[in-house]
Amino acid sequence: MNLEFTYTVDPDDFTRAGEASADIKKKLKKMNVPHEAVRKVAIAMYEGEINMVIHANGGIITVFVNEDFITMVLADKGPGIPDVEKAMQEGFSTAPDNIRALGFGAGMGLPNMKKYTDEMKIDTVIGEGTTVTMKVNL
Amino acid sequence: MTVREIKKLLSCDTLWGEHDLDREVHTACGSDMMSDVLAFVKDQSVLITGLVNSQTVRTAMMMDIVCIVFVRGKIPPEDVINLAADNDIILLSTTQLMFESCGKLFGAGLRGGKRES
């Protein structure tokens, strides 16, 4: 089994943020992927998807599924992350107040993504964009 | 505890899911910040919140949350109710505040989820 799913994250409509994660969750459930792995993938990807809308003007998410693991690659052409170590700290957020009013920007996004995945890698270049690669073992 | 008991304890109106009120919930989480909700392990949980946008329902979808209780008399827009209905998430609304809602549920024996390490 080697499957690949690609999603475009719309930067302009916050109400639609999370549609890709909801879709992948349904697909993985149908494929009988273990419940705990489905939940981890869905939460980590949802946080990433929200981040792409808030900070990076949208982007592309590609999900690879095989027998052993699920890999999510979230690529954007946003401003990049100046201090990754700081961004990984719980409670640190640069989200504007209007985003907080929508229930995000608590500074838990990246820590949650790391917590719910077995591997996470952040490649970021200021002014060019960020690619977050996350892996959940099956 | 069943959703029906929660409805009674908090004097809620049902916005969606009247047919499904006998579902069991084991844990609860009260927050208006969805990332905080996403940080905690929940098993058949109820979410108590004042946030009424679509991301409240999406968060519930990701976490397999059974029921959302909107406090402070908040009612979500129709598209948010429809999203919950499509995903079998029960929606209740109460005029009570977050603090007293959580207090009543805790007093009735419901507990929070534990944090994922």
mmCIF file of C-alpha atoms in Angstrom:
data_model
loop_
_atom_site.group_PDB
_atom_site.id
_atom_site.type_symbol
_atom_site.label_atom_id
_atom_site.label_comp_id
_atom_site.label_asym_id
_atom_site.label_seq_id
_atom_site.Cartn_x
_atom_site.Cartn_y
_atom_site.Cartn_z
ATOM 1 C CA MET A 1 0.000 0.000 0.000
ATOM 2 C CA ASN A 2 1.429 3.334 -1.088
ATOM 3 C CA LEU A 3 -1.069 6.154 -1.220
ATOM 4 C CA GLU A 4 -0.678 9.882 -1.618
ATOM 5 C CA PHE A 5 -3.209 12.652 -0.991
ATOM 6 C CA THR A 6 -2.687 16.328 -1.759
ATOM 7 C CA TYR A 7 -4.627 19.294 -0.371
ATOM 8 C CA THR A 8 -4.463 23.009 -1.102
ATOM 9 C CA VAL A 9 -5.005 25.113 2.023
ATOM 10 C CA ASP A 10 -7.062 28.220 1.255
ATOM 11 C CA PRO A 11 -5.540 31.248 3.008
ATOM 12 C CA ASP A 12 -8.582 33.477 2.815
ATOM 13 C CA ASP A 13 -11.299 31.543 4.575
ATOM 14 C CA PHE A 14 -10.643 30.668 8.202
ATOM 15 C CA THR A 15 -13.999 28.933 8.475
ATOM 16 C CA ARG A 16 -12.762 26.287 6.001
ATOM 17 C CA ALA A 17 -9.467 25.667 7.814
ATOM 18 C CA GLY A 18 -9.430 22.053 8.920
ATOM 19 C CA GLU A 19 -11.306 20.650 5.939
ATOM 20 C CA ALA A 20 -8.209 18.824 4.713
ATOM 21 C CA SER A 21 -7.593 17.281 8.139
ATOM 22 C CA ALA A 22 -11.227 16.242 8.450
ATOM 23 C CA ASP A 23 -11.037 14.634 5.013
ATOM 24 C CA ILE A 24 -7.844 12.706 5.728
ATOM 25 C CA LYS A 25 -9.321 11.508 9.016
ATOM 26 C CA LYS A 26 -12.328 10.063 7.173
ATOM 27 C CA LYS A 27 -10.108 8.453 4.538
ATOM 28 C CA LEU A 28 -7.803 6.820 7.107
ATOM 29 C CA LYS A 29 -10.788 5.526 9.087
ATOM 30 C CA LYS A 30 -12.178 3.927 5.932
ATOM 31 C CA MET A 31 -8.780 2.324 5.307
ATOM 32 C CA ASN A 32 -8.995 0.770 8.791
ATOM 33 C CA VAL A 33 -5.906 2.558 10.056
ATOM 34 C CA PRO A 34 -5.769 2.078 13.883
ATOM 35 C CA HIS A 35 -7.920 4.623 15.762
ATOM 36 C CA GLU A 36 -5.073 6.075 17.820
ATOM 37 C CA ALA A 37 -2.937 6.736 14.722
ATOM 38 C CA VAL A 38 -5.881 8.354 12.928
ATOM 39 C CA ARG A 39 -6.443 10.667 15.883
ATOM 40 C CA LYS A 40 -2.772 11.652 16.053
ATOM 41 C CA VAL A 41 -2.591 12.390 12.327
ATOM 42 C CA ALA A 42 -5.836 14.373 12.404
ATOM 43 C CA ILE A 43 -4.826 16.555 15.380
ATOM 44 C CA ALA A 44 -1.264 17.220 14.180
ATOM 45 C CA MET A 45 -2.371 18.029 10.649
ATOM 46 C CA TYR A 46 -5.232 20.222 11.875
ATOM 47 C CA GLU A 47 -2.856 22.321 13.982
ATOM 48 C CA GLY A 48 -0.536 22.603 10.987
ATOM 49 C CA GLU A 49 -3.376 23.523 8.684
ATOM 50 C CA ILE A 50 -4.522 26.265 11.062
ATOM 51 C CA ASN A 51 -0.948 27.577 11.255
ATOM 52 C CA MET A 52 -0.751 27.740 7.455
ATOM 53 C CA VAL A 53 -3.899 29.879 7.353
ATOM 54 C CA ILE A 54 -2.884 32.154 10.250
ATOM 55 C CA HIS A 55 0.777 32.685 9.461
ATOM 56 C CA ALA A 56 1.678 31.581 5.970
ATOM 57 C CA ASN A 57 -0.981 32.561 3.438
ATOM 58 C CA GLY A 58 -2.022 28.940 2.921
ATOM 59 C CA GLY A 59 0.009 26.220 1.244
ATOM 60 C CA ILE A 60 0.050 22.611 0.135
ATOM 61 C CA ILE A 61 -0.316 19.511 2.320
ATOM 62 C CA THR A 62 0.721 16.121 1.008
ATOM 63 C CA VAL A 63 -0.028 12.969 2.990
ATOM 64 C CA PHE A 64 1.749 9.691 2.234
ATOM 65 C CA VAL A 65 0.351 6.445 3.611
ATOM 66 C CA ASN A 66 2.070 3.053 3.600
ATOM 67 C CA GLU A 67 1.948 -0.064 5.788
ATOM 68 C CA ASP A 68 4.393 1.241 8.376
ATOM 69 C CA PHE A 69 3.772 4.954 8.763
ATOM 70 C CA ILE A 70 1.913 8.062 7.669
ATOM 71 C CA THR A 71 3.915 11.097 6.598
ATOM 72 C CA MET A 72 2.474 14.608 6.350
ATOM 73 C CA VAL A 73 4.366 17.308 4.483
ATOM 74 C CA LEU A 74 3.034 20.832 5.010
ATOM 75 C CA ALA A 75 4.706 23.310 2.677
ATOM 76 C CA ASP A 76 4.073 27.046 2.593
ATOM 77 C CA LYS A 77 5.577 30.139 1.046
ATOM 78 C CA GLY A 78 5.008 32.239 4.164
ATOM 79 C CA PRO A 79 7.437 34.489 6.027
ATOM 80 C CA GLY A 80 9.382 31.649 7.689
ATOM 81 C CA ILE A 81 9.928 31.106 11.423
ATOM 82 C CA PRO A 82 12.684 33.376 12.827
ATOM 83 C CA ASP A 83 13.297 31.345 15.998
ATOM 84 C CA VAL A 84 12.144 27.733 15.779
ATOM 85 C CA GLU A 85 13.195 26.903 19.345
ATOM 86 C CA LYS A 86 11.056 29.730 20.692
ATOM 87 C CA ALA A 87 8.141 28.780 18.443
ATOM 88 C CA MET A 88 8.264 25.278 19.920
ATOM 89 C CA GLN A 89 7.742 26.580 23.472
ATOM 90 C CA GLU A 90 4.269 26.078 24.865
ATOM 91 C CA GLY A 91 2.486 29.395 25.242
ATOM 92 C CA PHE A 92 4.627 31.325 22.750
ATOM 93 C CA SER A 93 2.506 32.753 19.947
ATOM 94 C CA THR A 94 2.743 35.517 17.380
ATOM 95 C CA ALA A 95 -0.887 35.132 16.291
ATOM 96 C CA PRO A 96 -2.825 38.419 16.163
ATOM 97 C CA ASP A 97 -5.752 39.181 18.488
ATOM 98 C CA ASN A 98 -8.372 38.505 15.811
ATOM 99 C CA ILE A 99 -7.099 34.922 15.589
ATOM 100 C CA ARG A 100 -7.213 34.544 19.393
ATOM 101 C CA ALA A 101 -10.850 35.593 19.257
ATOM 102 C CA LEU A 102 -11.391 32.609 16.967
ATOM 103 C CA GLY A 103 -9.945 30.185 19.511
ATOM 104 C CA PHE A 104 -6.349 29.847 18.293
ATOM 105 C CA GLY A 105 -3.044 31.493 19.093
ATOM 106 C CA ALA A 106 -2.585 29.905 22.523
ATOM 107 C CA GLY A 107 0.965 28.947 21.607
ATOM 108 C CA MET A 108 0.142 25.251 21.587
ATOM 109 C CA GLY A 109 0.117 24.535 17.849
ATOM 110 C CA LEU A 110 3.697 23.428 17.176
ATOM 111 C CA PRO A 111 4.084 21.739 20.615
ATOM 112 C CA ASN A 112 0.882 19.794 19.939
ATOM 113 C CA MET A 113 2.147 18.772 16.494
ATOM 114 C CA LYS A 114 5.358 17.440 18.024
ATOM 115 C CA LYS A 115 3.510 15.706 20.836
ATOM 116 C CA TYR A 116 1.120 13.814 18.590
ATOM 117 C CA THR A 117 3.716 12.635 16.048
ATOM 118 C CA ASP A 118 6.646 10.255 16.231
ATOM 119 C CA GLU A 119 8.923 12.504 14.214
ATOM 120 C CA MET A 120 8.727 16.163 13.280
ATOM 121 C CA LYS A 121 11.122 18.253 11.215
ATOM 122 C CA ILE A 122 10.883 21.974 10.465
ATOM 123 C CA ASP A 123 12.734 23.423 7.482
ATOM 124 C CA THR A 124 12.307 27.161 7.364
ATOM 125 C CA VAL A 125 13.885 29.995 5.401
ATOM 126 C CA ILE A 126 13.043 33.594 6.268
ATOM 127 C CA GLY A 127 11.188 35.241 3.424
ATOM 128 C CA GLU A 128 10.820 31.992 1.487
ATOM 129 C CA GLY A 129 8.653 29.673 3.519
ATOM 130 C CA THR A 130 8.429 26.691 5.837
ATOM 131 C CA THR A 131 8.071 22.977 5.316
ATOM 132 C CA VAL A 132 6.973 20.875 8.278
ATOM 133 C CA THR A 133 7.343 17.120 7.896
ATOM 134 C CA MET A 134 5.606 14.895 10.432
ATOM 135 C CA LYS A 135 5.543 11.135 10.728
ATOM 136 C CA VAL A 136 3.176 8.866 12.665
ATOM 137 C CA ASN A 137 4.167 5.216 12.963
ATOM 138 C CA LEU A 138 1.542 2.528 12.440
ATOM 139 C CA MET B 1 -22.729 10.353 32.600
ATOM 140 C CA THR B 2 -25.089 10.654 29.646
ATOM 141 C CA VAL B 3 -25.576 13.763 27.530
ATOM 142 C CA ARG B 4 -29.176 13.772 28.767
ATOM 143 C CA GLU B 5 -27.932 14.201 32.352
ATOM 144 C CA ILE B 6 -25.676 17.071 31.264
ATOM 145 C CA LYS B 7 -28.621 18.701 29.542
ATOM 146 C CA LYS B 8 -30.660 18.465 32.742
ATOM 147 C CA LEU B 9 -27.863 19.643 35.060
ATOM 148 C CA LEU B 10 -27.173 22.767 32.990
ATOM 149 C CA SER B 11 -30.767 23.390 31.820
ATOM 150 C CA CYS B 12 -29.668 23.233 28.193
ATOM 151 C CA ASP B 13 -31.557 23.555 24.947
ATOM 152 C CA THR B 14 -30.647 20.964 22.330
ATOM 153 C CA LEU B 15 -29.439 22.589 19.107
ATOM 154 C CA TRP B 16 -28.804 19.263 17.425
ATOM 155 C CA GLY B 17 -28.878 15.600 18.444
ATOM 156 C CA GLU B 18 -32.097 15.226 20.462
ATOM 157 C CA HIS B 19 -32.305 11.609 19.250
ATOM 158 C CA ASP B 20 -28.831 10.871 20.580
ATOM 159 C CA LEU B 21 -28.944 12.135 24.167
ATOM 160 C CA ASP B 22 -28.317 8.744 25.760
ATOM 161 C CA ARG B 23 -24.722 8.679 24.552
ATOM 162 C CA GLU B 24 -22.182 8.387 27.373
ATOM 163 C CA VAL B 25 -19.423 10.886 28.108
ATOM 164 C CA HIS B 26 -16.482 9.999 30.337
ATOM 165 C CA THR B 27 -14.479 13.236 30.538
ATOM 166 C CA ALA B 28 -14.933 16.979 30.079
ATOM 167 C CA CYS B 29 -12.920 19.985 28.981
ATOM 168 C CA GLY B 30 -13.838 23.652 29.376
ATOM 169 C CA SER B 31 -11.982 26.170 27.190
ATOM 170 C CA ASP B 32 -12.377 28.852 24.559
ATOM 171 C CA MET B 33 -8.900 28.092 23.173
ATOM 172 C CA MET B 34 -9.065 25.188 20.781
ATOM 173 C CA SER B 35 -5.336 24.421 20.897
ATOM 174 C CA ASP B 36 -5.684 23.849 24.635
ATOM 175 C CA VAL B 37 -8.522 21.439 23.918
ATOM 176 C CA LEU B 38 -6.328 19.655 21.382
ATOM 177 C CA ALA B 39 -3.546 19.250 23.952
ATOM 178 C CA PHE B 40 -5.513 16.952 26.238
ATOM 179 C CA VAL B 41 -6.460 13.324 25.873
ATOM 180 C CA LYS B 42 -10.172 12.794 25.759
ATOM 181 C CA ASP B 43 -12.176 9.660 25.733
ATOM 182 C CA GLN B 44 -15.807 10.213 24.808
ATOM 183 C CA SER B 45 -15.589 13.760 26.002
ATOM 184 C CA VAL B 46 -17.841 16.797 26.304
ATOM 185 C CA LEU B 47 -16.468 20.218 25.372
ATOM 186 C CA ILE B 48 -17.765 23.254 27.276
ATOM 187 C CA THR B 49 -17.032 26.485 25.415
ATOM 188 C CA GLY B 50 -18.227 29.954 24.522
ATOM 189 C CA LEU B 51 -16.643 29.771 21.081
ATOM 190 C CA VAL B 52 -19.275 29.305 18.384
ATOM 191 C CA ASN B 53 -17.365 29.249 15.091
ATOM 192 C CA SER B 54 -16.768 26.292 12.776
ATOM 193 C CA GLN B 55 -13.380 25.556 14.361
ATOM 194 C CA THR B 56 -15.116 24.494 17.578
ATOM 195 C CA VAL B 57 -16.855 21.713 15.657
ATOM 196 C CA ARG B 58 -13.698 20.869 13.670
ATOM 197 C CA THR B 59 -11.751 20.516 16.918
ATOM 198 C CA ALA B 60 -14.495 18.235 18.230
ATOM 199 C CA MET B 61 -14.265 16.188 15.021
ATOM 200 C CA MET B 62 -10.495 15.700 15.390
ATOM 201 C CA MET B 63 -10.823 14.689 19.067
ATOM 202 C CA ASP B 64 -13.895 12.437 18.658
ATOM 203 C CA ILE B 65 -15.764 14.677 21.085
ATOM 204 C CA VAL B 66 -19.331 13.480 21.652
ATOM 205 C CA CYS B 67 -21.022 16.731 22.636
ATOM 206 C CA ILE B 68 -20.375 20.481 22.720
ATOM 207 C CA VAL B 69 -22.083 22.654 25.354
ATOM 208 C CA PHE B 70 -22.152 26.338 24.408
ATOM 209 C CA VAL B 71 -22.215 28.501 27.542
ATOM 210 C CA ARG B 72 -23.272 32.115 28.184
ATOM 211 C CA GLY B 73 -26.337 31.646 25.968
ATOM 212 C CA LYS B 74 -24.243 31.443 22.815
ATOM 213 C CA ILE B 75 -25.847 29.937 19.724
ATOM 214 C CA PRO B 76 -23.653 29.069 16.720
ATOM 215 C CA PRO B 77 -24.671 30.037 13.169
ATOM 216 C CA GLU B 78 -26.621 27.547 11.086
ATOM 217 C CA ASP B 79 -23.641 26.367 8.999
ATOM 218 C CA VAL B 80 -21.818 25.426 12.221
ATOM 219 C CA ILE B 81 -24.846 23.472 13.464
ATOM 220 C CA ASN B 82 -25.031 21.704 10.092
ATOM 221 C CA LEU B 83 -21.340 20.782 10.268
ATOM 222 C CA ALA B 84 -21.924 19.214 13.695
ATOM 223 C CA ALA B 85 -25.009 17.367 12.432
ATOM 224 C CA ASP B 86 -23.032 15.947 9.488
ATOM 225 C CA ASN B 87 -20.480 14.601 11.945
ATOM 226 C CA ASP B 88 -22.829 13.281 14.670
ATOM 227 C CA ILE B 89 -21.736 15.780 17.301
ATOM 228 C CA ILE B 90 -24.474 16.735 19.762
ATOM 229 C CA LEU B 91 -24.866 20.481 20.380
ATOM 230 C CA LEU B 92 -26.351 21.916 23.590
ATOM 231 C CA SER B 93 -26.703 25.530 24.679
ATOM 232 C CA THR B 94 -27.044 26.896 28.210
ATOM 233 C CA THR B 95 -27.428 30.430 29.552
ATOM 234 C CA GLN B 96 -25.151 29.483 32.461
ATOM 235 C CA LEU B 97 -21.564 30.710 32.577
ATOM 236 C CA MET B 98 -18.461 28.618 31.933
ATOM 237 C CA PHE B 99 -17.423 28.558 35.612
ATOM 238 C CA GLU B 100 -20.747 27.401 36.994
ATOM 239 C CA SER B 101 -21.275 24.933 34.142
ATOM 240 C CA CYS B 102 -17.920 23.264 34.787
ATOM 241 C CA GLY B 103 -18.554 23.346 38.536
ATOM 242 C CA LYS B 104 -21.899 21.617 38.235
ATOM 243 C CA LEU B 105 -20.532 18.885 35.972
ATOM 244 C CA PHE B 106 -17.522 18.353 38.232
ATOM 245 C CA GLY B 107 -19.819 18.234 41.259
ATOM 246 C CA ALA B 108 -21.856 15.572 39.517
ATOM 247 C CA GLY B 109 -18.746 13.413 39.121
ATOM 248 C CA LEU B 110 -17.419 14.275 35.663
ATOM 249 C CA ARG B 111 -13.635 14.716 35.461
ATOM 250 C CA GLY B 112 -11.126 16.267 33.039
ATOM 251 C CA GLY B 113 -9.014 14.415 30.513
ATOM 252 C CA LYS B 114 -5.384 13.802 31.257
ATOM 253 C CA ARG B 115 -2.609 15.462 29.405
ATOM 254 C CA GLU B 116 -0.812 13.501 26.680
ATOM 255 C CA SER B 117 2.861 13.159 27.590
#
